[in-house]
Tab-separated table of C-alpha atoms and ligand atoms in Angstrom:
chain	number	residue	atom	x	y	z
A	1	UNK	CA	-8.662	90.204	310.671
A	2	UNK	CA	-6.245	92.752	309.312
A	3	UNK	CA	-2.805	93.590	310.710
A	4	UNK	CA	-0.940	96.697	309.584
A	5	UNK	CA	2.849	96.639	309.913
A	6	UNK	CA	4.694	99.947	310.021
A	7	UNK	CA	8.434	99.895	310.502
A	8	UNK	CA	11.644	101.877	310.790
A	9	UNK	CA	10.056	105.255	311.369
A	10	UNK	CA	13.379	106.704	312.673
A	11	UNK	CA	11.858	109.766	314.351
A	12	UNK	CA	14.258	112.501	315.523
A	13	UNK	CA	13.621	115.210	318.102
A	14	UNK	CA	12.375	118.560	316.813
A	15	UNK	CA	11.418	116.934	313.511
A	16	UNK	CA	15.090	116.992	312.552
A	17	UNK	CA	15.741	115.232	309.261
A	18	UNK	CA	17.535	111.896	309.357
A	19	UNK	CA	20.944	111.914	307.654
A	20	UNK	CA	20.388	115.606	306.943
A	21	UNK	CA	17.657	114.977	304.381
A	22	UNK	CA	14.951	112.447	305.288
A	23	UNK	CA	11.912	114.159	306.817
A	24	UNK	CA	10.900	111.101	308.845
A	25	UNK	CA	8.276	112.932	310.929
A	26	UNK	CA	6.325	114.206	307.915
A	27	UNK	CA	6.702	110.828	306.235
A	28	UNK	CA	5.203	109.096	309.281
A	29	UNK	CA	2.322	111.590	309.220
A	30	UNK	CA	1.687	110.610	305.589
A	31	UNK	CA	1.886	106.930	306.541
A	32	UNK	CA	-0.621	107.361	309.366
A	33	UNK	CA	-2.973	109.317	307.047
A	34	UNK	CA	-2.712	106.555	304.459
A	35	UNK	CA	-3.559	103.843	307.014
A	36	UNK	CA	-6.536	105.789	308.351
A	37	UNK	CA	-7.860	106.307	304.806
A	38	UNK	CA	-7.763	102.624	303.898
A	39	UNK	CA	-11.160	101.238	302.862
A	40	UNK	CA	-10.619	98.393	305.327
A	41	UNK	CA	-9.389	99.744	308.627
A	42	UNK	CA	-6.730	97.493	310.209
A	43	UNK	CA	-7.674	95.870	313.510
A	44	UNK	CA	-4.146	96.167	314.868
A	45	UNK	CA	-0.991	98.146	314.045
A	46	UNK	CA	2.392	96.516	314.627
A	47	UNK	CA	5.465	98.786	314.799
A	48	UNK	CA	8.556	96.664	314.266
A	49	UNK	CA	11.415	98.754	315.591
A	50	UNK	CA	13.802	101.575	314.837
A	51	UNK	CA	10.919	103.686	316.053
A	52	UNK	CA	13.261	106.595	316.776
A	53	UNK	CA	16.841	107.328	315.817
A	54	UNK	CA	18.760	107.618	319.105
A	55	UNK	CA	16.484	106.142	321.776
A	56	UNK	CA	15.897	109.557	323.386
A	57	UNK	CA	12.880	110.590	325.458
A	58	UNK	CA	12.199	113.651	323.284
A	59	UNK	CA	12.204	111.464	320.171
A	60	UNK	CA	9.696	109.039	321.700
A	61	UNK	CA	7.504	111.960	322.808
A	62	UNK	CA	7.284	113.125	319.191
A	63	UNK	CA	6.677	109.552	318.004
A	64	UNK	CA	3.761	109.176	320.441
A	65	UNK	CA	2.250	112.426	319.131
A	66	UNK	CA	2.619	111.369	315.501
A	67	UNK	CA	0.959	107.988	316.202
A	68	UNK	CA	-2.011	109.500	318.073
A	69	UNK	CA	-4.379	109.557	315.051
A	70	UNK	CA	-4.193	105.744	314.873
A	71	UNK	CA	-7.339	104.652	316.689
A	72	UNK	CA	-6.672	100.899	316.715
A	73	UNK	CA	-4.552	98.981	319.257
A	74	UNK	CA	-0.813	99.345	318.603
A	75	UNK	CA	2.003	97.000	319.574
A	76	UNK	CA	5.588	98.250	319.589
A	77	UNK	CA	8.928	96.452	319.641
A	78	UNK	CA	12.440	97.913	319.797
A	79	UNK	CA	15.009	97.930	317.010
A	80	UNK	CA	18.725	98.640	317.147
A	81	UNK	CA	18.085	102.408	317.249
A	82	UNK	CA	15.750	102.099	320.238
A	83	UNK	CA	16.233	102.165	324.001
A	84	UNK	CA	13.980	99.872	326.053
A	85	UNK	CA	13.405	102.044	329.122
A	86	UNK	CA	12.801	105.242	327.149
A	87	UNK	CA	10.337	103.378	324.933
A	88	UNK	CA	8.462	102.094	327.980
A	89	UNK	CA	8.408	105.566	329.544
A	90	UNK	CA	6.870	107.111	326.422
A	91	UNK	CA	4.008	104.587	326.247
A	92	UNK	CA	3.083	104.047	329.922
A	93	UNK	CA	-0.385	102.677	329.113
A	94	UNK	CA	1.055	99.927	326.867
A	95	UNK	CA	1.055	97.288	329.595
A	96	UNK	CA	2.306	94.526	327.297
A	97	UNK	CA	5.713	96.284	327.249
A	98	UNK	CA	6.139	95.055	330.829
A	99	UNK	CA	5.245	91.383	330.329
A	100	UNK	CA	8.898	90.404	330.702
A	101	UNK	CA	12.011	92.272	331.756
A	102	UNK	CA	14.542	93.450	330.821
A	103	UNK	CA	13.540	92.304	327.345
A	104	UNK	CA	10.493	93.616	325.540
A	105	UNK	CA	9.069	90.253	324.582
A	106	UNK	CA	5.356	89.578	324.894
A	107	UNK	CA	2.442	87.463	323.730
A	108	UNK	CA	-0.983	88.914	322.839
A	109	UNK	CA	-3.903	86.499	322.922
A	110	UNK	CA	-6.777	88.875	322.131
A	111	UNK	CA	-7.155	88.028	318.427
A	112	UNK	CA	-7.736	85.022	316.144
A	113	UNK	CA	-4.024	85.194	315.327
A	114	UNK	CA	-1.708	85.205	318.336
A	115	UNK	CA	0.998	87.868	318.341
A	116	UNK	CA	4.402	86.982	319.781
A	117	UNK	CA	6.966	89.781	319.883
A	118	UNK	CA	10.710	89.156	320.147
A	119	UNK	CA	13.382	91.568	321.339
A	120	UNK	CA	16.548	91.371	319.197
A	121	UNK	CA	18.194	94.469	320.637
A	122	UNK	CA	21.841	94.647	321.727
A	123	UNK	CA	22.164	98.077	323.369
A	124	UNK	CA	24.480	100.361	321.381
A	125	UNK	CA	24.994	97.962	318.489
A	126	UNK	CA	23.577	97.716	314.972
A	127	UNK	CA	23.381	93.947	314.863
A	128	UNK	CA	20.826	91.858	316.726
A	129	UNK	CA	20.846	88.942	319.138
A	130	UNK	CA	18.473	86.240	320.299
A	131	UNK	CA	20.249	84.743	323.313
A	132	UNK	CA	19.338	81.393	324.897
A	133	UNK	CA	17.115	83.138	327.445
A	134	UNK	CA	15.027	84.889	324.801
A	135	UNK	CA	14.810	81.748	322.640
A	136	UNK	CA	13.767	79.564	325.578
A	137	UNK	CA	11.005	82.063	326.347
A	138	UNK	CA	9.873	81.802	322.713
A	139	UNK	CA	9.965	78.016	322.730
A	140	UNK	CA	7.900	77.712	325.902
A	141	UNK	CA	5.492	80.488	324.885
A	142	UNK	CA	4.852	78.818	321.520
A	143	UNK	CA	4.355	75.479	323.302
A	144	UNK	CA	1.458	76.994	325.317
A	145	UNK	CA	-0.826	77.265	322.269
A	146	UNK	CA	0.236	74.853	319.536
A	147	UNK	CA	-3.081	75.100	317.700
A	148	UNK	CA	-3.390	78.889	317.526
A	149	UNK	CA	-2.067	80.499	314.346
A	150	UNK	CA	0.749	82.785	315.387
A	151	UNK	CA	2.444	85.848	313.965
A	152	UNK	CA	5.959	86.420	315.321
A	153	UNK	CA	7.209	90.003	315.098
A	154	UNK	CA	10.847	91.057	315.524
A	155	UNK	CA	13.170	93.782	314.272
A	156	UNK	CA	16.265	92.047	312.868
A	157	UNK	CA	15.377	89.512	310.158
A	158	UNK	CA	16.907	86.077	310.756
A	159	UNK	CA	18.238	85.574	307.234
A	160	UNK	CA	20.879	86.833	304.816
A	161	UNK	CA	19.516	89.200	302.203
A	162	UNK	CA	22.379	89.754	299.761
A	163	UNK	CA	22.488	93.408	300.832
A	164	UNK	CA	26.104	93.093	301.978
A	165	UNK	CA	26.347	95.988	304.412
A	166	UNK	CA	23.126	94.906	306.168
A	167	UNK	CA	24.085	91.230	306.292
A	168	UNK	CA	27.292	92.156	308.145
A	169	UNK	CA	25.125	93.432	311.036
A	170	UNK	CA	23.242	90.131	311.176
A	171	UNK	CA	21.292	88.418	313.942
A	172	UNK	CA	23.104	86.184	316.455
A	173	UNK	CA	21.021	83.150	317.237
A	174	UNK	CA	19.273	83.005	313.852
A	175	UNK	CA	20.050	79.283	313.401
A	176	UNK	CA	18.788	78.477	316.885
A	177	UNK	CA	15.658	80.517	316.147
A	178	UNK	CA	15.059	78.465	313.003
A	179	UNK	CA	15.297	75.276	315.067
A	180	UNK	CA	12.681	76.628	317.506
A	181	UNK	CA	10.329	77.766	314.733
A	182	UNK	CA	10.605	74.408	312.972
A	183	UNK	CA	9.220	72.716	316.124
A	184	UNK	CA	6.046	74.884	316.133
A	185	UNK	CA	4.043	74.556	312.946
A	186	UNK	CA	1.462	77.147	314.058
A	187	UNK	CA	3.895	79.979	313.200
A	188	UNK	CA	2.366	81.554	310.112
A	189	UNK	CA	4.957	84.260	309.706
A	190	UNK	CA	7.961	86.050	311.163
A	191	UNK	CA	7.330	89.706	310.291
A	192	UNK	CA	10.501	91.780	310.599
A	193	UNK	CA	11.791	95.301	310.036
A	194	UNK	CA	15.353	96.663	309.803
A	195	UNK	CA	15.886	96.051	306.070
A	196	UNK	CA	13.807	99.002	304.831
A	197	UNK	CA	12.642	96.833	301.909
A	198	UNK	CA	10.084	94.088	301.230
A	199	UNK	CA	11.843	90.679	301.275
A	200	UNK	CA	10.505	87.127	301.816
A	201	UNK	CA	12.397	83.954	302.731
A	202	UNK	CA	11.309	80.402	303.649
A	203	UNK	CA	12.354	79.889	307.268
A	204	UNK	CA	11.951	76.945	309.635
A	205	UNK	CA	8.898	75.668	307.780
A	206	UNK	CA	7.309	79.117	307.963
A	207	UNK	CA	7.923	82.380	306.101
A	208	UNK	CA	10.099	85.259	307.264
A	209	UNK	CA	9.480	88.661	305.704
A	210	UNK	CA	10.550	92.276	305.997
A	211	UNK	CA	8.523	95.424	305.439
A	212	UNK	CA	9.379	98.686	303.663
A	213	UNK	CA	10.156	101.666	305.878
A	214	UNK	CA	7.694	104.520	306.248
A	215	UNK	CA	10.709	106.743	305.475
A	216	UNK	CA	13.900	105.897	303.504
A	217	UNK	CA	14.640	102.540	301.838
A	218	UNK	CA	17.931	100.634	301.664
A	219	UNK	CA	19.441	100.899	298.164
A	220	UNK	CA	18.894	97.696	296.170
A	221	UNK	CA	22.476	96.500	295.686
A	222	UNK	CA	23.192	92.792	296.134
A	223	UNK	CA	26.970	93.096	296.101
A	224	UNK	CA	28.732	91.750	299.187
A	225	UNK	CA	30.858	94.877	299.591
A	226	UNK	CA	28.379	97.516	298.405
A	227	UNK	CA	28.164	100.902	300.140
A	228	UNK	CA	25.615	101.438	302.895
A	229	UNK	CA	23.386	103.749	300.890
A	230	UNK	CA	19.724	104.613	301.168
A	231	UNK	CA	17.277	105.823	298.520
A	232	UNK	CA	14.076	107.819	298.596
A	233	UNK	CA	11.965	105.298	296.734
A	234	UNK	CA	8.257	105.507	297.546
A	235	UNK	CA	7.870	104.467	301.194
A	236	UNK	CA	5.341	101.917	302.353
A	237	UNK	CA	3.830	99.614	304.947
A	238	UNK	CA	2.288	96.159	304.877
A	239	UNK	CA	-1.129	94.690	305.479
A	240	UNK	CA	-1.218	91.106	306.724
A	241	UNK	CA	-4.756	89.804	306.166
A	242	UNK	CA	-5.835	86.685	308.036
A	243	UNK	CA	-8.507	85.048	305.878
A	244	UNK	CA	-9.250	82.389	308.477
A	245	UNK	CA	-6.680	79.969	307.079
A	246	UNK	CA	-3.670	81.894	305.816
A	247	UNK	CA	-1.896	85.164	306.322
A	248	UNK	CA	-1.950	87.089	303.035
A	249	UNK	CA	0.450	90.035	302.764
A	250	UNK	CA	0.031	93.173	300.678
A	251	UNK	CA	2.596	95.947	300.435
A	252	UNK	CA	1.022	99.408	300.346
A	253	UNK	CA	2.842	102.340	298.772
A	254	UNK	CA	2.472	105.725	300.470
A	255	UNK	CA	1.825	108.699	298.169
A	256	UNK	CA	-0.626	110.203	295.702
A	257	UNK	CA	-0.873	108.469	292.360
A	258	UNK	CA	-3.267	108.710	289.380
A	259	UNK	CA	-6.284	106.360	289.450
A	260	UNK	CA	-8.055	104.170	290.208
A	261	UNK	CA	-9.399	103.748	286.660
A	262	UNK	CA	-12.011	101.217	285.473
A	263	UNK	CA	-10.951	98.373	283.141
A	264	UNK	CA	-14.370	98.380	281.498
A	265	UNK	CA	-17.168	100.614	280.337
A	266	UNK	CA	-20.676	99.145	279.814
A	267	UNK	CA	-19.258	95.733	280.721
A	268	UNK	CA	-16.676	95.793	277.898
A	269	UNK	CA	-12.905	96.032	278.276
A	270	UNK	CA	-11.656	99.442	277.215
A	271	UNK	CA	-9.603	98.949	274.045
B	301	FE2	FE1	15.977	101.110	310.381
B	302	FE2	FE1	17.406	98.469	312.317
């Protein structure tokens, strides 16, 4: 089974560019094209937050239009730029968005790997939170199926990255989350967004990771007091392949590049 993770699409109404220069709508179109042209079509697409920029209805309407070419089931979670009710209004047929309220937390049991989505949103703030209520829901939901491999998806990553201006935002409850995860060995991965880069960290006996944005990336600067800059490195998405035993992650780069070229001709390595 193949999961595709797309994150931090940051769509703005009227295809307005983010920060005056990032054409997030066109970049999401390129991302969607790239996913649909993959030789192995993903079974599921996971969108891990910051779906739009200001949580507005007109932004979500454009997002829904841009995602239409994706023919596989999609599962959405909010990030710090999102607004729960507007997100639900824009995707009325996504019943899982209503599994629990007010938070958008849900479990999907339709696949060999169980999906559990966490809501780290604090309305109007950049940082994230997993309060006791949300963590207790996670603990009891994980306890329901201890033998089913599980992929946890959430927006704010629960670890420090070294990217100083992002670490300041942080995730309240990250230590308590680690304690919960460490009690449930079926958690194969915590797949996160928010960082606009690919990062992996050992976490609670599992692995926590972040995914590149389909649009702009956070500048790679590991100084504690570095500026909050972004760069237009090649954007990407991730494929999480369940081989029956492990979740294997590949980062795909979006764009047109030379190749592929063969290593060999007539069975011999090209010198
Ligand atoms: Fe973001
Ligand atoms: Fe974010």
